[in-house]
Amino acid sequence: MQLANNNYRLLQPRPYPARLSLVIPMYNEGLVVPFLTSGLEQFMTELRGEAEVVLVNDGSTDSTLKQIVEWAQQNPRVKVVNLSRNFGHQIASTAGLDYATGDAVVLLDSDMQDPLRVIHQMIERYCEGYDVVYGLRKARRGETWFKRFTAWLFYRLMRRLVHKDLPVDAGDFRLLSRPCLDALQQMRETHRFLRGMVAWVGFPQTGVQYERLPRVAGSSKYTLLKMMKLAWTAATSFSIFPLKVSTVLGVIVTLLGLEEAVRAVLSKIFGWYVVPGWSSLTVLISIIGGATLMSIGVLGEYVGKLYEQTKNRPLYLVSQTVNVGSVKEADGNRRVETFGKP
Ligand code: UDP
Ligand code: MG
């Protein structure tokens, strides 16, 4: 188990959260809603304080919206934030966090992969004074060594690229305190990797271990392509390391070119071969061409990010809300429109 060892301040015990917000992004989770409803209704009765559920519909094309609105009409503690289209998991989570009003906020998946009882342990750590309590996935049994190796490599690489405090084997399932959330909300960058942003924010952070369950219904909304996109966003939005890589690549290719040049001169002087081989030239040109294009590509990624960030668009658009108080609603929209807190 690896915990971020960053107790940047003394832990101050705090009271049980008077209001706990549960933020849940949902995309085509029609099959899951009945399980989620019964699970959460039960869970809310176990809490010692008030509870609030913020459901974000991330442009679902199935019955998700209809079902969650019906639930919200029966239970005023359930709030629905309907986004104008699919914005992706990270942005949908951001929207939910913006609308949460609790002293402590828990971000979780809708598919019940993150067991609700773990939240009680998170609250305990929160009461000890921790501002961030993330769920640490226990080593998943029955996984191939290849899967474990790639996961191991991924998290090590991410720590190098994103933040040294990025917890290993932790997903987005976590509890955040209000001060930490307020800090997070000041970060309105377009390309978001929430885990990395939470690590950047700092504050005392810790983890609780849990066994990740299989989905109750439906299939994963994270395709391999989406996973790779997230990894790329994580790598390029937190560090300029990839830019450095292209520089290093440039140096290596230049050295290779120099070596070829020396060889050409020497062979001319000593007459090693009469007709200089065109194949070595072709190889060299392709290597140089490839390296140049790669470097431009990496550079382009960053320029593209700059371009999108300077457009200053809102992160998301909300088309409808249910059970969201008018004050909070106005507040949420203002935050979105002004692109960061004043
Ligand atoms: N999700 C979302 N927008 C998307 C993709 C996913 O809001 O574009 C939600 C999804 O409904 C679920 C959570 O994000 O509640 C995590 O997705 P999923 O369970 O499919 O990912 P996995 O657990 O397989 O990594
Ligand atoms: Mg899931």
JSON list of N, CA and C in Angstrom, two decimals, residues 63-103:
[
{"chain": "A", "resi": 63, "resn": "SER", "atom": "N", "xyz": [-32.43, 5.91, -21.26]},
{"chain": "A", "resi": 63, "resn": "SER", "atom": "CA", "xyz": [-33.46, 6.37, -20.33]},
{"chain": "A", "resi": 63, "resn": "SER", "atom": "C", "xyz": [-32.89, 6.96, -19.03]},
{"chain": "A", "resi": 64, "resn": "THR", "atom": "N", "xyz": [-31.59, 7.16, -18.95]},
{"chain": "A", "resi": 64, "resn": "THR", "atom": "CA", "xyz": [-30.97, 7.63, -17.71]},
{"chain": "A", "resi": 64, "resn": "THR", "atom": "C", "xyz": [-31.65, 8.89, -17.17]},
{"chain": "A", "resi": 65, "resn": "LEU", "atom": "N", "xyz": [-31.76, 9.91, -18.03]},
{"chain": "A", "resi": 65, "resn": "LEU", "atom": "CA", "xyz": [-32.29, 11.21, -17.58]},
{"chain": "A", "resi": 65, "resn": "LEU", "atom": "C", "xyz": [-33.70, 11.05, -17.03]},
{"chain": "A", "resi": 66, "resn": "LYS", "atom": "N", "xyz": [-34.54, 10.35, -17.79]},
{"chain": "A", "resi": 66, "resn": "LYS", "atom": "CA", "xyz": [-35.93, 10.16, -17.39]},
{"chain": "A", "resi": 66, "resn": "LYS", "atom": "C", "xyz": [-36.00, 9.51, -15.99]},
{"chain": "A", "resi": 67, "resn": "GLN", "atom": "N", "xyz": [-35.21, 8.48, -15.82]},
{"chain": "A", "resi": 67, "resn": "GLN", "atom": "CA", "xyz": [-35.24, 7.75, -14.54]},
{"chain": "A", "resi": 67, "resn": "GLN", "atom": "C", "xyz": [-34.73, 8.59, -13.38]},
{"chain": "A", "resi": 68, "resn": "ILE", "atom": "N", "xyz": [-33.65, 9.33, -13.60]},
{"chain": "A", "resi": 68, "resn": "ILE", "atom": "CA", "xyz": [-33.10, 10.08, -12.46]},
{"chain": "A", "resi": 68, "resn": "ILE", "atom": "C", "xyz": [-33.98, 11.29, -12.13]},
{"chain": "A", "resi": 69, "resn": "VAL", "atom": "N", "xyz": [-34.64, 11.86, -13.15]},
{"chain": "A", "resi": 69, "resn": "VAL", "atom": "CA", "xyz": [-35.55, 12.97, -12.86]},
{"chain": "A", "resi": 69, "resn": "VAL", "atom": "C", "xyz": [-36.74, 12.47, -12.04]},
{"chain": "A", "resi": 70, "resn": "GLU", "atom": "N", "xyz": [-37.22, 11.29, -12.39]},
{"chain": "A", "resi": 70, "resn": "GLU", "atom": "CA", "xyz": [-38.32, 10.70, -11.61]},
{"chain": "A", "resi": 70, "resn": "GLU", "atom": "C", "xyz": [-37.91, 10.50, -10.15]},
{"chain": "A", "resi": 71, "resn": "TRP", "atom": "N", "xyz": [-36.70, 10.03, -9.97]},
{"chain": "A", "resi": 71, "resn": "TRP", "atom": "CA", "xyz": [-36.17, 9.80, -8.62]},
{"chain": "A", "resi": 71, "resn": "TRP", "atom": "C", "xyz": [-36.07, 11.14, -7.88]},
{"chain": "A", "resi": 72, "resn": "ALA", "atom": "N", "xyz": [-35.57, 12.16, -8.57]},
{"chain": "A", "resi": 72, "resn": "ALA", "atom": "CA", "xyz": [-35.41, 13.47, -7.95]},
{"chain": "A", "resi": 72, "resn": "ALA", "atom": "C", "xyz": [-36.76, 14.07, -7.56]},
{"chain": "A", "resi": 73, "resn": "GLN", "atom": "N", "xyz": [-37.79, 13.75, -8.36]},
{"chain": "A", "resi": 73, "resn": "GLN", "atom": "CA", "xyz": [-39.12, 14.29, -8.03]},
{"chain": "A", "resi": 73, "resn": "GLN", "atom": "C", "xyz": [-39.68, 13.65, -6.76]},
{"chain": "A", "resi": 74, "resn": "GLN", "atom": "N", "xyz": [-39.22, 12.44, -6.48]},
{"chain": "A", "resi": 74, "resn": "GLN", "atom": "CA", "xyz": [-39.69, 11.77, -5.26]},
{"chain": "A", "resi": 74, "resn": "GLN", "atom": "C", "xyz": [-38.85, 12.14, -4.05]},
{"chain": "A", "resi": 75, "resn": "ASN", "atom": "N", "xyz": [-37.58, 12.43, -4.28]},
{"chain": "A", "resi": 75, "resn": "ASN", "atom": "CA", "xyz": [-36.68, 12.70, -3.16]},
{"chain": "A", "resi": 75, "resn": "ASN", "atom": "C", "xyz": [-35.97, 14.05, -3.36]},
{"chain": "A", "resi": 76, "resn": "PRO", "atom": "N", "xyz": [-36.33, 15.04, -2.56]},
{"chain": "A", "resi": 76, "resn": "PRO", "atom": "CA", "xyz": [-35.75, 16.38, -2.76]},
{"chain": "A", "resi": 76, "resn": "PRO", "atom": "C", "xyz": [-34.25, 16.45, -2.50]},
{"chain": "A", "resi": 77, "resn": "ARG", "atom": "N", "xyz": [-33.70, 15.40, -1.87]},
{"chain": "A", "resi": 77, "resn": "ARG", "atom": "CA", "xyz": [-32.26, 15.43, -1.62]},
{"chain": "A", "resi": 77, "resn": "ARG", "atom": "C", "xyz": [-31.45, 15.01, -2.85]},
{"chain": "A", "resi": 78, "resn": "VAL", "atom": "N", "xyz": [-32.18, 14.59, -3.87]},
{"chain": "A", "resi": 78, "resn": "VAL", "atom": "CA", "xyz": [-31.51, 14.18, -5.11]},
{"chain": "A", "resi": 78, "resn": "VAL", "atom": "C", "xyz": [-31.57, 15.33, -6.11]},
{"chain": "A", "resi": 79, "resn": "LYS", "atom": "N", "xyz": [-30.43, 15.78, -6.56]},
{"chain": "A", "resi": 79, "resn": "LYS", "atom": "CA", "xyz": [-30.38, 16.88, -7.52]},
{"chain": "A", "resi": 79, "resn": "LYS", "atom": "C", "xyz": [-29.91, 16.35, -8.87]},
{"chain": "A", "resi": 80, "resn": "VAL", "atom": "N", "xyz": [-30.48, 16.89, -9.90]},
{"chain": "A", "resi": 80, "resn": "VAL", "atom": "CA", "xyz": [-30.07, 16.48, -11.24]},
{"chain": "A", "resi": 80, "resn": "VAL", "atom": "C", "xyz": [-29.50, 17.67, -11.99]},
{"chain": "A", "resi": 81, "resn": "VAL", "atom": "N", "xyz": [-28.32, 17.48, -12.55]},
{"chain": "A", "resi": 81, "resn": "VAL", "atom": "CA", "xyz": [-27.71, 18.50, -13.41]},
{"chain": "A", "resi": 81, "resn": "VAL", "atom": "C", "xyz": [-27.59, 17.86, -14.78]},
{"chain": "A", "resi": 82, "resn": "ASN", "atom": "N", "xyz": [-28.34, 18.40, -15.73]},
{"chain": "A", "resi": 82, "resn": "ASN", "atom": "CA", "xyz": [-28.34, 17.80, -17.05]},
{"chain": "A", "resi": 82, "resn": "ASN", "atom": "C", "xyz": [-27.46, 18.62, -17.99]},
{"chain": "A", "resi": 83, "resn": "LEU", "atom": "N", "xyz": [-26.39, 18.03, -18.45]},
{"chain": "A", "resi": 83, "resn": "LEU", "atom": "CA", "xyz": [-25.49, 18.74, -19.36]},
{"chain": "A", "resi": 83, "resn": "LEU", "atom": "C", "xyz": [-26.09, 18.75, -20.78]},
{"chain": "A", "resi": 84, "resn": "SER", "atom": "N", "xyz": [-25.68, 19.74, -21.56]},
{"chain": "A", "resi": 84, "resn": "SER", "atom": "CA", "xyz": [-26.29, 19.92, -22.88]},
{"chain": "A", "resi": 84, "resn": "SER", "atom": "C", "xyz": [-25.88, 18.84, -23.88]},
{"chain": "A", "resi": 85, "resn": "ARG", "atom": "N", "xyz": [-24.80, 18.12, -23.58]},
{"chain": "A", "resi": 85, "resn": "ARG", "atom": "CA", "xyz": [-24.35, 17.01, -24.44]},
{"chain": "A", "resi": 85, "resn": "ARG", "atom": "C", "xyz": [-23.35, 16.18, -23.65]},
{"chain": "A", "resi": 86, "resn": "ASN", "atom": "N", "xyz": [-22.71, 15.23, -24.29]},
{"chain": "A", "resi": 86, "resn": "ASN", "atom": "CA", "xyz": [-21.69, 14.43, -23.61]},
{"chain": "A", "resi": 86, "resn": "ASN", "atom": "C", "xyz": [-20.37, 15.21, -23.56]},
{"chain": "A", "resi": 87, "resn": "PHE", "atom": "N", "xyz": [-19.92, 15.48, -22.35]},
{"chain": "A", "resi": 87, "resn": "PHE", "atom": "CA", "xyz": [-18.67, 16.23, -22.20]},
{"chain": "A", "resi": 87, "resn": "PHE", "atom": "C", "xyz": [-17.52, 15.35, -21.71]},
{"chain": "A", "resi": 88, "resn": "GLY", "atom": "N", "xyz": [-17.84, 14.12, -21.37]},
{"chain": "A", "resi": 88, "resn": "GLY", "atom": "CA", "xyz": [-16.80, 13.21, -20.86]},
{"chain": "A", "resi": 88, "resn": "GLY", "atom": "C", "xyz": [-16.76, 13.19, -19.34]},
{"chain": "A", "resi": 89, "resn": "HIS", "atom": "N", "xyz": [-16.24, 12.09, -18.83]},
{"chain": "A", "resi": 89, "resn": "HIS", "atom": "CA", "xyz": [-16.27, 11.82, -17.40]},
{"chain": "A", "resi": 89, "resn": "HIS", "atom": "C", "xyz": [-15.63, 12.92, -16.54]},
{"chain": "A", "resi": 90, "resn": "GLN", "atom": "N", "xyz": [-14.47, 13.41, -16.95]},
{"chain": "A", "resi": 90, "resn": "GLN", "atom": "CA", "xyz": [-13.76, 14.39, -16.13]},
{"chain": "A", "resi": 90, "resn": "GLN", "atom": "C", "xyz": [-14.52, 15.71, -16.01]},
{"chain": "A", "resi": 91, "resn": "ILE", "atom": "N", "xyz": [-15.10, 16.15, -17.12]},
{"chain": "A", "resi": 91, "resn": "ILE", "atom": "CA", "xyz": [-15.86, 17.41, -17.11]},
{"chain": "A", "resi": 91, "resn": "ILE", "atom": "C", "xyz": [-17.18, 17.22, -16.38]},
{"chain": "A", "resi": 92, "resn": "ALA", "atom": "N", "xyz": [-17.83, 16.07, -16.60]},
{"chain": "A", "resi": 92, "resn": "ALA", "atom": "CA", "xyz": [-19.10, 15.81, -15.92]},
{"chain": "A", "resi": 92, "resn": "ALA", "atom": "C", "xyz": [-18.88, 15.79, -14.40]},
{"chain": "A", "resi": 93, "resn": "SER", "atom": "N", "xyz": [-17.76, 15.20, -13.98]},
{"chain": "A", "resi": 93, "resn": "SER", "atom": "CA", "xyz": [-17.45, 15.19, -12.55]},
{"chain": "A", "resi": 93, "resn": "SER", "atom": "C", "xyz": [-17.24, 16.62, -12.05]},
{"chain": "A", "resi": 94, "resn": "THR", "atom": "N", "xyz": [-16.55, 17.43, -12.84]},
{"chain": "A", "resi": 94, "resn": "THR", "atom": "CA", "xyz": [-16.33, 18.83, -12.47]},
{"chain": "A", "resi": 94, "resn": "THR", "atom": "C", "xyz": [-17.65, 19.55, -12.27]},
{"chain": "A", "resi": 95, "resn": "ALA", "atom": "N", "xyz": [-18.58, 19.33, -13.20]},
{"chain": "A", "resi": 95, "resn": "ALA", "atom": "CA", "xyz": [-19.89, 19.97, -13.09]},
{"chain": "A", "resi": 95, "resn": "ALA", "atom": "C", "xyz": [-20.57, 19.58, -11.79]},
{"chain": "A", "resi": 96, "resn": "GLY", "atom": "N", "xyz": [-20.51, 18.28, -11.47]},
{"chain": "A", "resi": 96, "resn": "GLY", "atom": "CA", "xyz": [-21.12, 17.80, -10.24]},
{"chain": "A", "resi": 96, "resn": "GLY", "atom": "C", "xyz": [-20.49, 18.43, -9.02]},
{"chain": "A", "resi": 97, "resn": "LEU", "atom": "N", "xyz": [-19.17, 18.54, -9.02]},
{"chain": "A", "resi": 97, "resn": "LEU", "atom": "CA", "xyz": [-18.46, 19.14, -7.89]},
{"chain": "A", "resi": 97, "resn": "LEU", "atom": "C", "xyz": [-18.85, 20.61, -7.74]},
{"chain": "A", "resi": 98, "resn": "ASP", "atom": "N", "xyz": [-19.07, 21.30, -8.88]},
{"chain": "A", "resi": 98, "resn": "ASP", "atom": "CA", "xyz": [-19.47, 22.71, -8.83]},
{"chain": "A", "resi": 98, "resn": "ASP", "atom": "C", "xyz": [-20.84, 22.88, -8.17]},
{"chain": "A", "resi": 99, "resn": "TYR", "atom": "N", "xyz": [-21.71, 21.89, -8.35]},
{"chain": "A", "resi": 99, "resn": "TYR", "atom": "CA", "xyz": [-23.07, 22.01, -7.83]},
{"chain": "A", "resi": 99, "resn": "TYR", "atom": "C", "xyz": [-23.21, 21.43, -6.41]},
{"chain": "A", "resi": 100, "resn": "ALA", "atom": "N", "xyz": [-22.16, 20.79, -5.92]},
{"chain": "A", "resi": 100, "resn": "ALA", "atom": "CA", "xyz": [-22.25, 20.18, -4.59]},
{"chain": "A", "resi": 100, "resn": "ALA", "atom": "C", "xyz": [-22.18, 21.27, -3.52]},
{"chain": "A", "resi": 101, "resn": "THR", "atom": "N", "xyz": [-22.98, 21.11, -2.47]},
{"chain": "A", "resi": 101, "resn": "THR", "atom": "CA", "xyz": [-23.00, 22.14, -1.44]},
{"chain": "A", "resi": 101, "resn": "THR", "atom": "C", "xyz": [-22.56, 21.63, -0.07]},
{"chain": "A", "resi": 102, "resn": "GLY", "atom": "N", "xyz": [-22.16, 20.35, 0.00]},
{"chain": "A", "resi": 102, "resn": "GLY", "atom": "CA", "xyz": [-21.82, 19.76, 1.30]},
{"chain": "A", "resi": 102, "resn": "GLY", "atom": "C", "xyz": [-20.51, 20.24, 1.90]},
{"chain": "A", "resi": 103, "resn": "ASP", "atom": "N", "xyz": [-20.29, 19.90, 3.18]},
{"chain": "A", "resi": 103, "resn": "ASP", "atom": "CA", "xyz": [-19.01, 20.20, 3.84]},
{"chain": "A", "resi": 103, "resn": "ASP", "atom": "C", "xyz": [-17.95, 19.23, 3.34]}
]
